[in-house]
PDB file of C-alpha atoms and ligand atoms in Angstrom:
ATOM      1  CA  MET A   1       3.862  -1.903  24.871  1.00  0.00           C
ATOM      2  CA  ASN A   2       4.601  -5.335  26.327  1.00  0.00           C
ATOM      3  CA  ALA A   3       8.279  -6.133  25.660  1.00  0.00           C
ATOM      4  CA  PHE A   4       7.254  -9.603  24.458  1.00  0.00           C
ATOM      5  CA  ALA A   5       4.409  -8.411  22.210  1.00  0.00           C
ATOM      6  CA  PRO A   6       5.153  -8.229  18.492  1.00  0.00           C
ATOM      7  CA  ARG A   7       5.870  -4.739  17.206  1.00  0.00           C
ATOM      8  CA  PRO A   8       3.042  -3.080  15.278  1.00  0.00           C
ATOM      9  CA  LEU A   9       2.943  -3.363  11.508  1.00  0.00           C
ATOM     10  CA  ARG A  10       4.384  -0.247   9.823  1.00  0.00           C
ATOM     11  CA  VAL A  11       2.660   0.901   6.658  1.00  0.00           C
ATOM     12  CA  LEU A  12       3.644   3.625   4.189  1.00  0.00           C
ATOM     13  CA  LEU A  13       0.731   5.031   2.173  1.00  0.00           C
ATOM     14  CA  ALA A  14       1.263   7.235  -0.862  1.00  0.00           C
ATOM     15  CA  LYS A  15      -0.220   8.566  -4.052  1.00  0.00           C
ATOM     16  CA  LEU A  16       1.748   8.588  -7.289  1.00  0.00           C
ATOM     17  CA  GLY A  17       1.724  11.180 -10.043  1.00  0.00           C
ATOM     18  CA  MET A  18      -0.954  13.830 -10.531  1.00  0.00           C
ATOM     19  CA  ASP A  19      -3.747  11.855  -8.844  1.00  0.00           C
ATOM     20  CA  THR A  20      -5.299  14.100  -6.180  1.00  0.00           C
ATOM     21  CA  HIS A  21      -8.176  11.840  -5.025  1.00  0.00           C
ATOM     22  CA  THR A  22      -7.590  11.827  -1.275  1.00  0.00           C
ATOM     23  CA  VAL A  23     -10.695  10.248   0.274  1.00  0.00           C
ATOM     24  CA  GLY A  24      -9.791   6.572  -0.210  1.00  0.00           C
ATOM     25  CA  VAL A  25      -6.249   6.903   1.138  1.00  0.00           C
ATOM     26  CA  THR A  26      -7.576   8.852   4.155  1.00  0.00           C
ATOM     27  CA  VAL A  27     -10.178   6.163   4.883  1.00  0.00           C
ATOM     28  CA  ILE A  28      -7.497   3.461   4.657  1.00  0.00           C
ATOM     29  CA  ALA A  29      -5.097   5.393   6.910  1.00  0.00           C
ATOM     30  CA  HIS A  30      -7.789   5.723   9.600  1.00  0.00           C
ATOM     31  CA  ALA A  31      -8.831   2.066   9.355  1.00  0.00           C
ATOM     32  CA  LEU A  32      -5.264   0.794   9.676  1.00  0.00           C
ATOM     33  CA  ARG A  33      -4.477   3.147  12.576  1.00  0.00           C
ATOM     34  CA  GLU A  34      -7.648   2.088  14.400  1.00  0.00           C
ATOM     35  CA  ALA A  35      -6.472  -1.515  13.979  1.00  0.00           C
ATOM     36  CA  GLY A  36      -3.224  -0.628  15.797  1.00  0.00           C
ATOM     37  CA  MET A  37      -0.929  -0.287  12.791  1.00  0.00           C
ATOM     38  CA  GLU A  38       1.622   2.536  12.397  1.00  0.00           C
ATOM     39  CA  VAL A  39       0.739   4.530   9.308  1.00  0.00           C
ATOM     40  CA  ILE A  40       2.942   7.064   7.543  1.00  0.00           C
ATOM     41  CA  PHE A  41       1.451   9.077   4.681  1.00  0.00           C
ATOM     42  CA  ALA A  42       4.115  10.035   2.143  1.00  0.00           C
ATOM     43  CA  GLY A  43       1.704  12.456   0.502  1.00  0.00           C
ATOM     44  CA  LEU A  44       0.489  13.340  -2.958  1.00  0.00           C
ATOM     45  CA  LYS A  45       2.404  13.702  -6.233  1.00  0.00           C
ATOM     46  CA  GLN A  46       5.064  11.157  -5.362  1.00  0.00           C
ATOM     47  CA  THR A  47       7.274   9.366  -7.882  1.00  0.00           C
ATOM     48  CA  PRO A  48       8.042   5.639  -7.596  1.00  0.00           C
ATOM     49  CA  GLU A  49      11.618   6.649  -6.661  1.00  0.00           C
ATOM     50  CA  MET A  50      10.385   8.894  -3.816  1.00  0.00           C
ATOM     51  CA  VAL A  51       8.132   6.151  -2.461  1.00  0.00           C
ATOM     52  CA  ALA A  52      10.812   3.440  -2.649  1.00  0.00           C
ATOM     53  CA  ASN A  53      13.292   5.708  -0.837  1.00  0.00           C
ATOM     54  CA  ALA A  54      10.728   6.639   1.832  1.00  0.00           C
ATOM     55  CA  ALA A  55       9.844   2.959   2.351  1.00  0.00           C
ATOM     56  CA  ILE A  56      13.478   2.154   3.073  1.00  0.00           C
ATOM     57  CA  GLN A  57      14.172   5.226   5.204  1.00  0.00           C
ATOM     58  CA  GLU A  58      11.034   4.679   7.286  1.00  0.00           C
ATOM     59  CA  ASP A  59      11.716   0.928   7.498  1.00  0.00           C
ATOM     60  CA  VAL A  60       8.095   0.017   6.791  1.00  0.00           C
ATOM     61  CA  ASP A  61       6.764  -3.516   6.291  1.00  0.00           C
ATOM     62  CA  VAL A  62       4.065  -2.557   3.804  1.00  0.00           C
ATOM     63  CA  VAL A  63       3.819  -0.032   0.973  1.00  0.00           C
ATOM     64  CA  GLY A  64       0.250   0.879  -0.001  1.00  0.00           C
ATOM     65  CA  ILE A  65      -0.536   2.934  -3.081  1.00  0.00           C
ATOM     66  CA  SER A  66      -3.904   4.551  -3.717  1.00  0.00           C
ATOM     67  CA  THR A  67      -4.528   5.166  -7.406  1.00  0.00           C
ATOM     68  CA  LEU A  68      -7.694   6.610  -8.967  1.00  0.00           C
ATOM     69  CA  SER A  69      -6.520   8.575 -12.001  1.00  0.00           C
ATOM     70  CA  ALA A  70      -4.962   5.856 -14.179  1.00  0.00           C
ATOM     71  CA  GLY A  71      -1.203   5.560 -14.809  1.00  0.00           C
ATOM     72  CA  HIS A  72      -1.046   2.558 -12.457  1.00  0.00           C
ATOM     73  CA  THR A  73       0.136   0.144 -15.190  1.00  0.00           C
ATOM     74  CA  ARG A  74       3.268   2.284 -15.551  1.00  0.00           C
ATOM     75  CA  THR A  75       3.956   3.509 -12.018  1.00  0.00           C
ATOM     76  CA  LEU A  76       3.209   0.379  -9.974  1.00  0.00           C
ATOM     77  CA  PRO A  77       5.520  -2.002 -11.924  1.00  0.00           C
ATOM     78  CA  ARG A  78       8.242   0.675 -11.705  1.00  0.00           C
ATOM     79  CA  LEU A  79       7.798   0.897  -7.926  1.00  0.00           C
ATOM     80  CA  ALA A  80       7.841  -2.910  -7.557  1.00  0.00           C
ATOM     81  CA  ALA A  81      11.046  -3.104  -9.618  1.00  0.00           C
ATOM     82  CA  LEU A  82      12.718  -0.327  -7.601  1.00  0.00           C
ATOM     83  CA  LEU A  83      11.884  -2.016  -4.295  1.00  0.00           C
ATOM     84  CA  ARG A  84      13.448  -5.255  -5.579  1.00  0.00           C
ATOM     85  CA  GLU A  85      16.525  -3.448  -6.936  1.00  0.00           C
ATOM     86  CA  MET A  86      16.996  -1.619  -3.625  1.00  0.00           C
ATOM     87  CA  GLY A  87      16.895  -4.879  -1.652  1.00  0.00           C
ATOM     88  CA  ALA A  88      13.421  -4.171  -0.281  1.00  0.00           C
ATOM     89  CA  GLY A  89      11.509  -6.823  -2.210  1.00  0.00           C
ATOM     90  CA  ASP A  90      10.376  -8.394   1.072  1.00  0.00           C
ATOM     91  CA  LYS A  91       8.063  -5.453   1.739  1.00  0.00           C
ATOM     92  CA  LEU A  92       4.429  -6.118   0.878  1.00  0.00           C
ATOM     93  CA  LEU A  93       3.300  -3.915  -2.011  1.00  0.00           C
ATOM     94  CA  LEU A  94      -0.446  -3.252  -2.022  1.00  0.00           C
ATOM     95  CA  ALA A  95      -2.598  -1.059  -4.211  1.00  0.00           C
ATOM     96  CA  GLY A  96      -6.177   0.130  -4.152  1.00  0.00           C
ATOM     97  CA  GLY A  97      -8.521   2.470  -5.976  1.00  0.00           C
ATOM     98  CA  VAL A  98      -9.902   2.601  -9.506  1.00  0.00           C
ATOM     99  CA  ILE A  99      -8.065  -0.335 -11.091  1.00  0.00           C
ATOM    100  CA  PRO A 100      -9.873  -2.205 -13.866  1.00  0.00           C
ATOM    101  CA  GLU A 101     -10.116  -5.989 -13.328  1.00  0.00           C
ATOM    102  CA  GLU A 102      -8.272  -6.606 -16.603  1.00  0.00           C
ATOM    103  CA  ASP A 103      -5.171  -4.824 -15.224  1.00  0.00           C
ATOM    104  CA  VAL A 104      -4.971  -7.026 -12.125  1.00  0.00           C
ATOM    105  CA  PRO A 105      -3.095 -10.039 -13.653  1.00  0.00           C
ATOM    106  CA  PHE A 106      -0.509  -7.707 -15.236  1.00  0.00           C
ATOM    107  CA  LEU A 107       0.029  -5.829 -11.967  1.00  0.00           C
ATOM    108  CA  THR A 108       0.283  -8.944  -9.816  1.00  0.00           C
ATOM    109  CA  ALA A 109       2.780 -10.456 -12.280  1.00  0.00           C
ATOM    110  CA  ALA A 110       4.784  -7.216 -11.991  1.00  0.00           C
ATOM    111  CA  GLY A 111       5.017  -7.567  -8.196  1.00  0.00           C
ATOM    112  CA  VAL A 112       1.958  -5.862  -6.696  1.00  0.00           C
ATOM    113  CA  GLN A 113       1.015  -8.586  -4.237  1.00  0.00           C
ATOM    114  CA  LYS A 114      -2.592  -7.558  -3.560  1.00  0.00           C
ATOM    115  CA  ILE A 115      -5.117  -5.154  -5.065  1.00  0.00           C
ATOM    116  CA  PHE A 116      -8.261  -3.800  -3.377  1.00  0.00           C
ATOM    117  CA  THR A 117     -10.546  -2.085  -5.871  1.00  0.00           C
ATOM    118  CA  MET A 118     -13.460   0.369  -5.418  1.00  0.00           C
ATOM    119  CA  GLY A 119     -15.928  -0.602  -2.713  1.00  0.00           C
ATOM    120  CA  SER A 120     -13.496  -2.847  -0.823  1.00  0.00           C
ATOM    121  CA  ASP A 121     -14.479  -3.293   2.818  1.00  0.00           C
ATOM    122  CA  THR A 122     -11.806  -1.811   5.092  1.00  0.00           C
ATOM    123  CA  ARG A 123     -12.338  -4.760   7.485  1.00  0.00           C
ATOM    124  CA  ASP A 124     -11.187  -7.112   4.701  1.00  0.00           C
ATOM    125  CA  ILE A 125      -8.084  -4.949   4.134  1.00  0.00           C
ATOM    126  CA  VAL A 126      -7.252  -4.945   7.857  1.00  0.00           C
ATOM    127  CA  ALA A 127      -7.821  -8.728   8.076  1.00  0.00           C
ATOM    128  CA  TYR A 128      -5.585  -9.331   5.047  1.00  0.00           C
ATOM    129  CA  LEU A 129      -2.751  -7.272   6.576  1.00  0.00           C
ATOM    130  CA  GLN A 130      -3.113  -8.891   9.996  1.00  0.00           C
ATOM    131  CA  ALA A 131      -2.938 -12.376   8.430  1.00  0.00           C
ATOM    132  CA  TRP A 132       0.113 -11.410   6.329  1.00  0.00           C
ATOM    133  CA  TRP A 133       1.851  -9.912   9.391  1.00  0.00           C
ATOM    134  CA  SER A 134       1.162 -12.957  11.606  1.00  0.00           C
ATOM    135  CA  GLU A 135       2.555 -15.252   8.922  1.00  0.00           C
ATOM    136  CA  LYS A 136       5.651 -13.058   8.486  1.00  0.00           C
ATOM    137  CA  LEU A 137       6.336 -12.891  12.225  1.00  0.00           C
ATOM    138  CA  ALA A 138       5.865 -16.658  12.538  1.00  0.00           C
ATOM    139  CA  SER A 139       8.318 -17.316   9.680  1.00  0.00           C
ATOM    140  CA  GLU A 140      10.895 -14.917  11.228  1.00  0.00           C
ATOM    141  CA  THR A 141      10.752 -16.636  14.629  1.00  0.00           C
ATOM    142  CA  ALA A 142      10.590 -20.225  13.313  1.00  0.00           C
ATOM    143  CA  PRO A 143      13.636 -22.291  14.357  1.00  0.00           C
TER     144      PRO A 143
HETATM  145  C1  B12 B   1     -14.680  12.396  -5.356  1.00  0.00           C
HETATM  146  C2  B12 B   1     -14.088  12.284  -6.742  1.00  0.00           C
HETATM  147  C3  B12 B   1     -13.315  13.340  -7.189  1.00  0.00           C
HETATM  148  C4  B12 B   1     -12.963  14.554  -6.338  1.00  0.00           C
HETATM  149  C5  B12 B   1     -11.776  14.181  -5.437  1.00  0.00           C
HETATM  150  C6  B12 B   1     -11.813  14.937  -4.098  1.00  0.00           C
HETATM  151  C7  B12 B   1     -10.746  14.405  -3.171  1.00  0.00           C
HETATM  152  N1  B12 B   1     -10.104  15.318  -2.484  1.00  0.00           N
HETATM  153  O1  B12 B   1     -10.498  13.230  -3.072  1.00  0.00           O
HETATM  154  C8  B12 B   1     -12.608  15.610  -7.441  1.00  0.00           C
HETATM  155  C9  B12 B   1     -13.875  16.335  -7.850  1.00  0.00           C
HETATM  156  C10 B12 B   1     -11.536  16.619  -7.079  1.00  0.00           C
HETATM  157  C11 B12 B   1     -12.187  14.684  -8.588  1.00  0.00           C
HETATM  158  C12 B12 B   1     -11.384  15.093  -9.624  1.00  0.00           C
HETATM  159  C13 B12 B   1     -11.116  14.299 -10.726  1.00  0.00           C
HETATM  160  N2  B12 B   1     -11.636  13.071 -10.993  1.00  0.00           N
HETATM  161 CO1  B12 B   1     -12.636  12.023  -9.713  1.00  0.00          CO
HETATM  162  N3  B12 B   1     -13.811  10.978  -8.730  1.00  0.00           N
HETATM  163  C14 B12 B   1     -14.317  11.115  -7.542  1.00  0.00           C
HETATM  164  C15 B12 B   1     -15.275   9.935  -7.255  1.00  0.00           C
HETATM  165  C16 B12 B   1     -16.693  10.419  -7.530  1.00  0.00           C
HETATM  166  C17 B12 B   1     -15.213   9.317  -5.869  1.00  0.00           C
HETATM  167  C18 B12 B   1     -13.814   8.932  -5.374  1.00  0.00           C
HETATM  168  C19 B12 B   1     -13.893   8.678  -3.882  1.00  0.00           C
HETATM  169  O2  B12 B   1     -13.556   9.540  -3.072  1.00  0.00           O
HETATM  170  N4  B12 B   1     -14.400   7.501  -3.514  1.00  0.00           N
HETATM  171  C20 B12 B   1     -14.583   7.110  -2.090  1.00  0.00           C
HETATM  172  C21 B12 B   1     -13.350   6.341  -1.599  1.00  0.00           C
HETATM  173  C22 B12 B   1     -13.588   5.877  -0.159  1.00  0.00           C
HETATM  174  O3  B12 B   1     -13.198   5.212  -2.428  1.00  0.00           O
HETATM  175  P1  B12 B   1     -11.814   4.791  -3.116  1.00  0.00           P
HETATM  176  O4  B12 B   1     -10.889   5.929  -3.250  1.00  0.00           O
HETATM  177  O5  B12 B   1     -12.137   3.970  -4.309  1.00  0.00           O
HETATM  178  O6  B12 B   1     -11.154   3.854  -1.979  1.00  0.00           O
HETATM  179  C23 B12 B   1     -11.634   2.565  -1.676  1.00  0.00           C
HETATM  180  C24 B12 B   1     -10.969   1.457  -2.497  1.00  0.00           C
HETATM  181  O7  B12 B   1     -10.656   1.841  -3.800  1.00  0.00           O
HETATM  182  C25 B12 B   1      -9.782   1.070  -1.682  1.00  0.00           C
HETATM  183  N5  B12 B   1      -8.533   1.858  -1.745  1.00  0.00           N
HETATM  184  C26 B12 B   1      -8.286   3.080  -2.240  1.00  0.00           C
HETATM  185  N6  B12 B   1      -7.022   3.410  -2.061  1.00  0.00           N
HETATM  186  C27 B12 B   1      -6.402   2.388  -1.423  1.00  0.00           C
HETATM  187  C28 B12 B   1      -5.083   2.199  -1.013  1.00  0.00           C
HETATM  188  C29 B12 B   1      -4.724   1.021  -0.392  1.00  0.00           C
HETATM  189  C30 B12 B   1      -3.315   0.812   0.067  1.00  0.00           C
HETATM  190  C31 B12 B   1      -5.696   0.001  -0.197  1.00  0.00           C
HETATM  191  C32 B12 B   1      -5.303  -1.270   0.467  1.00  0.00           C
HETATM  192  C33 B12 B   1      -7.013   0.179  -0.616  1.00  0.00           C
HETATM  193  C34 B12 B   1      -7.362   1.373  -1.219  1.00  0.00           C
HETATM  194  O8  B12 B   1     -10.276   1.155  -0.364  1.00  0.00           O
HETATM  195  C35 B12 B   1     -11.192   2.257  -0.261  1.00  0.00           C
HETATM  196  C36 B12 B   1     -12.336   1.781   0.628  1.00  0.00           C
HETATM  197  O9  B12 B   1     -13.167   0.912  -0.075  1.00  0.00           O
HETATM  198  C37 B12 B   1     -14.781   8.895  -8.328  1.00  0.00           C
HETATM  199  C38 B12 B   1     -15.837   7.908  -8.827  1.00  0.00           C
HETATM  200  C39 B12 B   1     -15.878   6.685  -7.963  1.00  0.00           C
HETATM  201  N7  B12 B   1     -17.049   6.150  -7.832  1.00  0.00           N
HETATM  202  O10 B12 B   1     -14.862   6.209  -7.458  1.00  0.00           O
HETATM  203  C40 B12 B   1     -14.274   9.803  -9.430  1.00  0.00           C
HETATM  204  C41 B12 B   1     -13.164   9.293 -10.355  1.00  0.00           C
HETATM  205  C42 B12 B   1     -12.094   8.559  -9.560  1.00  0.00           C
HETATM  206  N8  B12 B   1     -12.624  10.541 -10.878  1.00  0.00           N
HETATM  207  C43 B12 B   1     -12.283  10.462 -12.128  1.00  0.00           C
HETATM  208  C44 B12 B   1     -11.734  11.516 -12.908  1.00  0.00           C
HETATM  209  C45 B12 B   1     -11.586  11.245 -14.388  1.00  0.00           C
HETATM  210  C46 B12 B   1     -11.394  12.736 -12.312  1.00  0.00           C
HETATM  211  C47 B12 B   1     -10.769  13.947 -13.003  1.00  0.00           C
HETATM  212  C48 B12 B   1      -9.685  13.620 -14.049  1.00  0.00           C
HETATM  213  C49 B12 B   1     -11.913  14.768 -13.602  1.00  0.00           C
HETATM  214  C50 B12 B   1     -11.476  15.963 -14.422  1.00  0.00           C
HETATM  215  N9  B12 B   1     -11.641  15.831 -15.739  1.00  0.00           N
HETATM  216  O11 B12 B   1     -10.976  16.919 -13.878  1.00  0.00           O
HETATM  217  C51 B12 B   1     -10.208  14.740 -11.814  1.00  0.00           C
HETATM  218  C52 B12 B   1      -8.769  14.268 -11.518  1.00  0.00           C
HETATM  219  C53 B12 B   1      -8.094  15.020 -10.450  1.00  0.00           C
HETATM  220  C54 B12 B   1      -6.694  14.485 -10.242  1.00  0.00           C
HETATM  221  N10 B12 B   1      -5.689  15.235 -10.600  1.00  0.00           N
HETATM  222  O12 B12 B   1      -6.519  13.377  -9.750  1.00  0.00           O
HETATM  223  C55 B12 B   1     -12.527   9.062 -12.697  1.00  0.00           C
HETATM  224  C56 B12 B   1     -11.236   8.258 -12.865  1.00  0.00           C
HETATM  225  C57 B12 B   1     -11.288   7.418 -14.127  1.00  0.00           C
HETATM  226  C58 B12 B   1     -10.146   6.448 -14.262  1.00  0.00           C
HETATM  227  N11 B12 B   1      -9.274   6.253 -13.329  1.00  0.00           N
HETATM  228  O13 B12 B   1     -10.067   5.810 -15.267  1.00  0.00           O
HETATM  229  C59 B12 B   1     -13.574   8.506 -11.668  1.00  0.00           C
HETATM  230  C60 B12 B   1     -13.515   6.972 -11.504  1.00  0.00           C
HETATM  231  C61 B12 B   1     -14.965   8.969 -12.155  1.00  0.00           C
HETATM  232  C62 B12 B   1     -15.372   8.256 -13.431  1.00  0.00           C
HETATM  233  N12 B12 B   1     -16.223   7.254 -13.337  1.00  0.00           N
HETATM  234  O14 B12 B   1     -14.952   8.595 -14.484  1.00  0.00           O
HETATM  235  N13 B12 B   1     -12.743  13.444  -8.432  1.00  0.00           N
END
């Protein structure tokens, strides 16, 4: 890597609770890796505490949760709160999967910055992350 090039975006992907739908998270992991991002998969059956700890230990920029079996209105706000409490509120918290539209305002108010529901185009997800990362790098290097 060019010493002057920005470091790649680091993303932690995980699934919370008993949700064992793995296709979406696998598709996202491949798409982000193909776009040059570093992707770590924390695995299935994680708790919000496990994910928050892994996010800090792995020093990721983004935490992405894939959720298809409900429970997201309980687990995602808990994860957002833990990240804030642990001083990691600057990490981007994303979620995707089967999330009813009516839950979106509640989740965004609780600290999930962006939600990509069923049928989202992976190119839109990559573009969103690239734009967020460029903005973050620009704000970090601004005089
Ligand atoms: C395949 C499937 C299964 C397979 C899973 C196999 C596997 N290893 O993944 C099997 C048969 C095992 C299964 C089991 C069950 N399933 Co199922 N399953 C599905 C199905 C048909 C497709 C899911 C899928 O793979 N989609 C393809 C991927 C590519 O799409 P995706 O995951 O949505 O991901 C996209 C976006 O959501 C987004 N995204 C997803 N994750 C992330 C993460 C991030 C960070 C980002 C940015 C974006 C993102 O980007 C992706 C690309 O567009 C859905 C119906 C559906 N149409 O979604 C039901 C569905 C999810 N299942 C459902 C249910 C109820 C179950 C069971 C409870 C059934 C049962 N009674 O046993 C169990 C639960 C098992 C468990 N413990 O979790 C319900 C969930 C209902 C709900 N949430 O309210 C659904 C919606 C079916 C329905 N209409 O009722 N299932």
